[in-house]
Amino acid sequence: MLYTLSHSPTQCDLPALLRLTTQGDDLLLLQDGVLAGLAGSAHLELLLNAPISLYALKDDLEARGLIGHFSHKITVVGYNHFVELTEKHHSQMAW
């Protein structure tokens, strides 16, 4: 399953989202969801402990000025890779 997080981690139940995930799932951070990937944050630790692959939309990182403050453990992607992720997964859940 592809999960997309578009809300700030302070405005949603990130632990609940991560409890739904299983091995092989992907999570794409976009819009304010990219805040979850800030280096050194408690939200990042939650993400890194989940059994999923993590991605973030580059345009949203740039729009918020976060490129230099973002974790290198999350793969930064463009819209083409976003499309590939949607093609890879038959189901998607937006948060």
mmCIF file with all atom_site columns, C-alpha atoms in Angstrom:
data_model
loop_
_atom_site.group_PDB
_atom_site.id
_atom_site.type_symbol
_atom_site.label_atom_id
_atom_site.label_alt_id
_atom_site.label_comp_id
_atom_site.label_asym_id
_atom_site.label_entity_id
_atom_site.label_seq_id
_atom_site.pdbx_PDB_ins_code
_atom_site.Cartn_x
_atom_site.Cartn_y
_atom_site.Cartn_z
_atom_site.occupancy
_atom_site.B_iso_or_equiv
_atom_site.pdbx_formal_charge
_atom_site.auth_seq_id
_atom_site.auth_comp_id
_atom_site.auth_asym_id
_atom_site.auth_atom_id
_atom_site.pdbx_PDB_model_num
ATOM 1  C CA . MET A 1 1  ? 0.000  0.000  0.000   1.00 0.00 ? 1  MET A CA 1
ATOM 2  C CA . LEU A 1 2  ? 1.091  3.552  -0.666  1.00 0.00 ? 2  LEU A CA 1
ATOM 3  C CA . TYR A 1 3  ? 0.466  5.961  2.180   1.00 0.00 ? 3  TYR A CA 1
ATOM 4  C CA . THR A 1 4  ? 0.678  9.701  1.629   1.00 0.00 ? 4  THR A CA 1
ATOM 5  C CA . LEU A 1 5  ? 1.061  12.132 4.500   1.00 0.00 ? 5  LEU A CA 1
ATOM 6  C CA . SER A 1 6  ? 0.147  15.694 3.571   1.00 0.00 ? 6  SER A CA 1
ATOM 7  C CA . HIS A 1 7  ? -0.530 17.107 7.043   1.00 0.00 ? 7  HIS A CA 1
ATOM 8  C CA . SER A 1 8  ? 1.969  18.268 9.627   1.00 0.00 ? 8  SER A CA 1
ATOM 9  C CA . PRO A 1 9  ? 2.806  15.437 12.041  1.00 0.00 ? 9  PRO A CA 1
ATOM 10 C CA . THR A 1 10 ? 1.628  17.711 14.857  1.00 0.00 ? 10 THR A CA 1
ATOM 11 C CA . GLN A 1 11 ? -1.825 17.891 13.223  1.00 0.00 ? 11 GLN A CA 1
ATOM 12 C CA . CYS A 1 12 ? -2.405 14.158 12.686  1.00 0.00 ? 12 CYS A CA 1
ATOM 13 C CA . ASP A 1 13 ? -2.005 10.844 14.496  1.00 0.00 ? 13 ASP A CA 1
ATOM 14 C CA . LEU A 1 14 ? 1.290  9.689  12.987  1.00 0.00 ? 14 LEU A CA 1
ATOM 15 C CA . PRO A 1 15 ? 1.625  6.679  15.341  1.00 0.00 ? 15 PRO A CA 1
ATOM 16 C CA . ALA A 1 16 ? -1.819 5.459  14.203  1.00 0.00 ? 16 ALA A CA 1
ATOM 17 C CA . LEU A 1 17 ? -0.775 5.756  10.568  1.00 0.00 ? 17 LEU A CA 1
ATOM 18 C CA . LEU A 1 18 ? 2.410  3.805  11.194  1.00 0.00 ? 18 LEU A CA 1
ATOM 19 C CA . ARG A 1 19 ? 0.541  1.034  13.041  1.00 0.00 ? 19 ARG A CA 1
ATOM 20 C CA . LEU A 1 20 ? -1.354 0.381  9.803   1.00 0.00 ? 20 LEU A CA 1
ATOM 21 C CA . THR A 1 21 ? 1.792  -0.138 7.757   1.00 0.00 ? 21 THR A CA 1
ATOM 22 C CA . THR A 1 22 ? 3.409  -3.468 6.951   1.00 0.00 ? 22 THR A CA 1
ATOM 23 C CA . GLN A 1 23 ? 6.596  -4.644 5.288   1.00 0.00 ? 23 GLN A CA 1
ATOM 24 C CA . GLY A 1 24 ? 6.637  -3.577 1.643   1.00 0.00 ? 24 GLY A CA 1
ATOM 25 C CA . ASP A 1 25 ? 4.489  -0.473 2.095   1.00 0.00 ? 25 ASP A CA 1
ATOM 26 C CA . ASP A 1 26 ? 5.699  2.955  1.031   1.00 0.00 ? 26 ASP A CA 1
ATOM 27 C CA . LEU A 1 27 ? 5.080  6.325  2.668   1.00 0.00 ? 27 LEU A CA 1
ATOM 28 C CA . LEU A 1 28 ? 5.350  9.546  0.671   1.00 0.00 ? 28 LEU A CA 1
ATOM 29 C CA . LEU A 1 29 ? 5.633  12.788 2.607   1.00 0.00 ? 29 LEU A CA 1
ATOM 30 C CA . LEU A 1 30 ? 4.198  15.753 0.748   1.00 0.00 ? 30 LEU A CA 1
ATOM 31 C CA . GLN A 1 31 ? 2.899  19.246 1.465   1.00 0.00 ? 31 GLN A CA 1
ATOM 32 C CA . ASP A 1 32 ? 3.206  19.830 5.262   1.00 0.00 ? 32 ASP A CA 1
ATOM 33 C CA . GLY A 1 33 ? 3.830  16.105 5.773   1.00 0.00 ? 33 GLY A CA 1
ATOM 34 C CA . VAL A 1 34 ? 7.487  16.727 4.897   1.00 0.00 ? 34 VAL A CA 1
ATOM 35 C CA . LEU A 1 35 ? 7.875  18.246 8.375   1.00 0.00 ? 35 LEU A CA 1
ATOM 36 C CA . ALA A 1 36 ? 7.886  14.681 9.752   1.00 0.00 ? 36 ALA A CA 1
ATOM 37 C CA . GLY A 1 37 ? 11.272 14.110 8.117   1.00 0.00 ? 37 GLY A CA 1
ATOM 38 C CA . LEU A 1 38 ? 13.167 16.924 9.798   1.00 0.00 ? 38 LEU A CA 1
ATOM 39 C CA . ALA A 1 39 ? 16.547 15.703 11.024  1.00 0.00 ? 39 ALA A CA 1
ATOM 40 C CA . GLY A 1 40 ? 16.631 15.079 14.762  1.00 0.00 ? 40 GLY A CA 1
ATOM 41 C CA . SER A 1 41 ? 12.865 15.186 15.282  1.00 0.00 ? 41 SER A CA 1
ATOM 42 C CA . ALA A 1 42 ? 10.864 12.686 17.318  1.00 0.00 ? 42 ALA A CA 1
ATOM 43 C CA . HIS A 1 43 ? 8.605  12.190 14.288  1.00 0.00 ? 43 HIS A CA 1
ATOM 44 C CA . LEU A 1 44 ? 11.582 11.099 12.231  1.00 0.00 ? 44 LEU A CA 1
ATOM 45 C CA . GLU A 1 45 ? 12.458 8.417  14.768  1.00 0.00 ? 45 GLU A CA 1
ATOM 46 C CA . LEU A 1 46 ? 8.922  7.020  14.475  1.00 0.00 ? 46 LEU A CA 1
ATOM 47 C CA . LEU A 1 47 ? 9.236  6.925  10.691  1.00 0.00 ? 47 LEU A CA 1
ATOM 48 C CA . LEU A 1 48 ? 12.634 5.250  10.705  1.00 0.00 ? 48 LEU A CA 1
ATOM 49 C CA . ASN A 1 49 ? 11.421 2.504  13.054  1.00 0.00 ? 49 ASN A CA 1
ATOM 50 C CA . ALA A 1 50 ? 8.535  1.546  10.735  1.00 0.00 ? 50 ALA A CA 1
ATOM 51 C CA . PRO A 1 51 ? 8.991  -1.393 8.308   1.00 0.00 ? 51 PRO A CA 1
ATOM 52 C CA . ILE A 1 52 ? 8.380  0.784  5.245   1.00 0.00 ? 52 ILE A CA 1
ATOM 53 C CA . SER A 1 53 ? 10.213 2.708  2.555   1.00 0.00 ? 53 SER A CA 1
ATOM 54 C CA . LEU A 1 54 ? 10.171 6.477  3.036   1.00 0.00 ? 54 LEU A CA 1
ATOM 55 C CA . TYR A 1 55 ? 9.990  9.150  0.348   1.00 0.00 ? 55 TYR A CA 1
ATOM 56 C CA . ALA A 1 56 ? 9.498  12.916 0.319   1.00 0.00 ? 56 ALA A CA 1
ATOM 57 C CA . LEU A 1 57 ? 8.467  15.198 -2.521  1.00 0.00 ? 57 LEU A CA 1
ATOM 58 C CA . LYS A 1 58 ? 11.364 17.480 -3.440  1.00 0.00 ? 58 LYS A CA 1
ATOM 59 C CA . ASP A 1 59 ? 9.174  20.405 -4.536  1.00 0.00 ? 59 ASP A CA 1
ATOM 60 C CA . ASP A 1 60 ? 7.499  20.529 -1.122  1.00 0.00 ? 60 ASP A CA 1
ATOM 61 C CA . LEU A 1 61 ? 10.854 20.448 0.680   1.00 0.00 ? 61 LEU A CA 1
ATOM 62 C CA . GLU A 1 62 ? 12.122 23.295 -1.468  1.00 0.00 ? 62 GLU A CA 1
ATOM 63 C CA . ALA A 1 63 ? 8.929  25.325 -1.026  1.00 0.00 ? 63 ALA A CA 1
ATOM 64 C CA . ARG A 1 64 ? 9.382  25.156 2.756   1.00 0.00 ? 64 ARG A CA 1
ATOM 65 C CA . GLY A 1 65 ? 13.159 25.739 2.722   1.00 0.00 ? 65 GLY A CA 1
ATOM 66 C CA . LEU A 1 66 ? 13.850 22.373 4.349   1.00 0.00 ? 66 LEU A CA 1
ATOM 67 C CA . ILE A 1 67 ? 16.390 20.771 2.016   1.00 0.00 ? 67 ILE A CA 1
ATOM 68 C CA . GLY A 1 68 ? 19.329 21.396 4.375   1.00 0.00 ? 68 GLY A CA 1
ATOM 69 C CA . HIS A 1 69 ? 17.363 20.330 7.447   1.00 0.00 ? 69 HIS A CA 1
ATOM 70 C CA . PHE A 1 70 ? 15.855 17.116 6.125   1.00 0.00 ? 70 PHE A CA 1
ATOM 71 C CA . SER A 1 71 ? 16.952 13.584 6.997   1.00 0.00 ? 71 SER A CA 1
ATOM 72 C CA . HIS A 1 72 ? 19.248 11.881 4.496   1.00 0.00 ? 72 HIS A CA 1
ATOM 73 C CA . LYS A 1 73 ? 17.588 8.570  5.408   1.00 0.00 ? 73 LYS A CA 1
ATOM 74 C CA . ILE A 1 74 ? 14.461 9.522  3.468   1.00 0.00 ? 74 ILE A CA 1
ATOM 75 C CA . THR A 1 75 ? 14.583 9.344  -0.321  1.00 0.00 ? 75 THR A CA 1
ATOM 76 C CA . VAL A 1 76 ? 13.750 12.672 -1.945  1.00 0.00 ? 76 VAL A CA 1
ATOM 77 C CA . VAL A 1 77 ? 11.789 12.228 -5.183  1.00 0.00 ? 77 VAL A CA 1
ATOM 78 C CA . GLY A 1 78 ? 10.153 14.261 -7.911  1.00 0.00 ? 78 GLY A CA 1
ATOM 79 C CA . TYR A 1 79 ? 6.720  13.957 -9.439  1.00 0.00 ? 79 TYR A CA 1
ATOM 80 C CA . ASN A 1 80 ? 7.809  11.236 -11.884 1.00 0.00 ? 80 ASN A CA 1
ATOM 81 C CA . HIS A 1 81 ? 8.745  8.933  -9.008  1.00 0.00 ? 81 HIS A CA 1
ATOM 82 C CA . PHE A 1 82 ? 5.482  9.847  -7.276  1.00 0.00 ? 82 PHE A CA 1
ATOM 83 C CA . VAL A 1 83 ? 3.660  8.522  -10.342 1.00 0.00 ? 83 VAL A CA 1
ATOM 84 C CA . GLU A 1 84 ? 5.786  5.352  -10.258 1.00 0.00 ? 84 GLU A CA 1
ATOM 85 C CA . LEU A 1 85 ? 4.808  4.783  -6.638  1.00 0.00 ? 85 LEU A CA 1
ATOM 86 C CA . THR A 1 86 ? 1.115  5.095  -7.493  1.00 0.00 ? 86 THR A CA 1
ATOM 87 C CA . GLU A 1 87 ? 1.570  2.609  -10.320 1.00 0.00 ? 87 GLU A CA 1
ATOM 88 C CA . LYS A 1 88 ? 3.432  0.194  -8.022  1.00 0.00 ? 88 LYS A CA 1
ATOM 89 C CA . HIS A 1 89 ? 0.649  0.088  -5.421  1.00 0.00 ? 89 HIS A CA 1
ATOM 90 C CA . HIS A 1 90 ? -2.921 -0.870 -6.210  1.00 0.00 ? 90 HIS A CA 1
ATOM 91 C CA . SER A 1 91 ? -4.161 0.832  -3.049  1.00 0.00 ? 91 SER A CA 1
ATOM 92 C CA . GLN A 1 92 ? -3.445 4.231  -1.571  1.00 0.00 ? 92 GLN A CA 1
ATOM 93 C CA . MET A 1 93 ? -4.377 5.820  1.735   1.00 0.00 ? 93 MET A CA 1
ATOM 94 C CA . ALA A 1 94 ? -4.082 9.575  2.218   1.00 0.00 ? 94 ALA A CA 1
ATOM 95 C CA . TRP A 1 95 ? -3.470 11.136 5.653   1.00 0.00 ? 95 TRP A CA 1
#
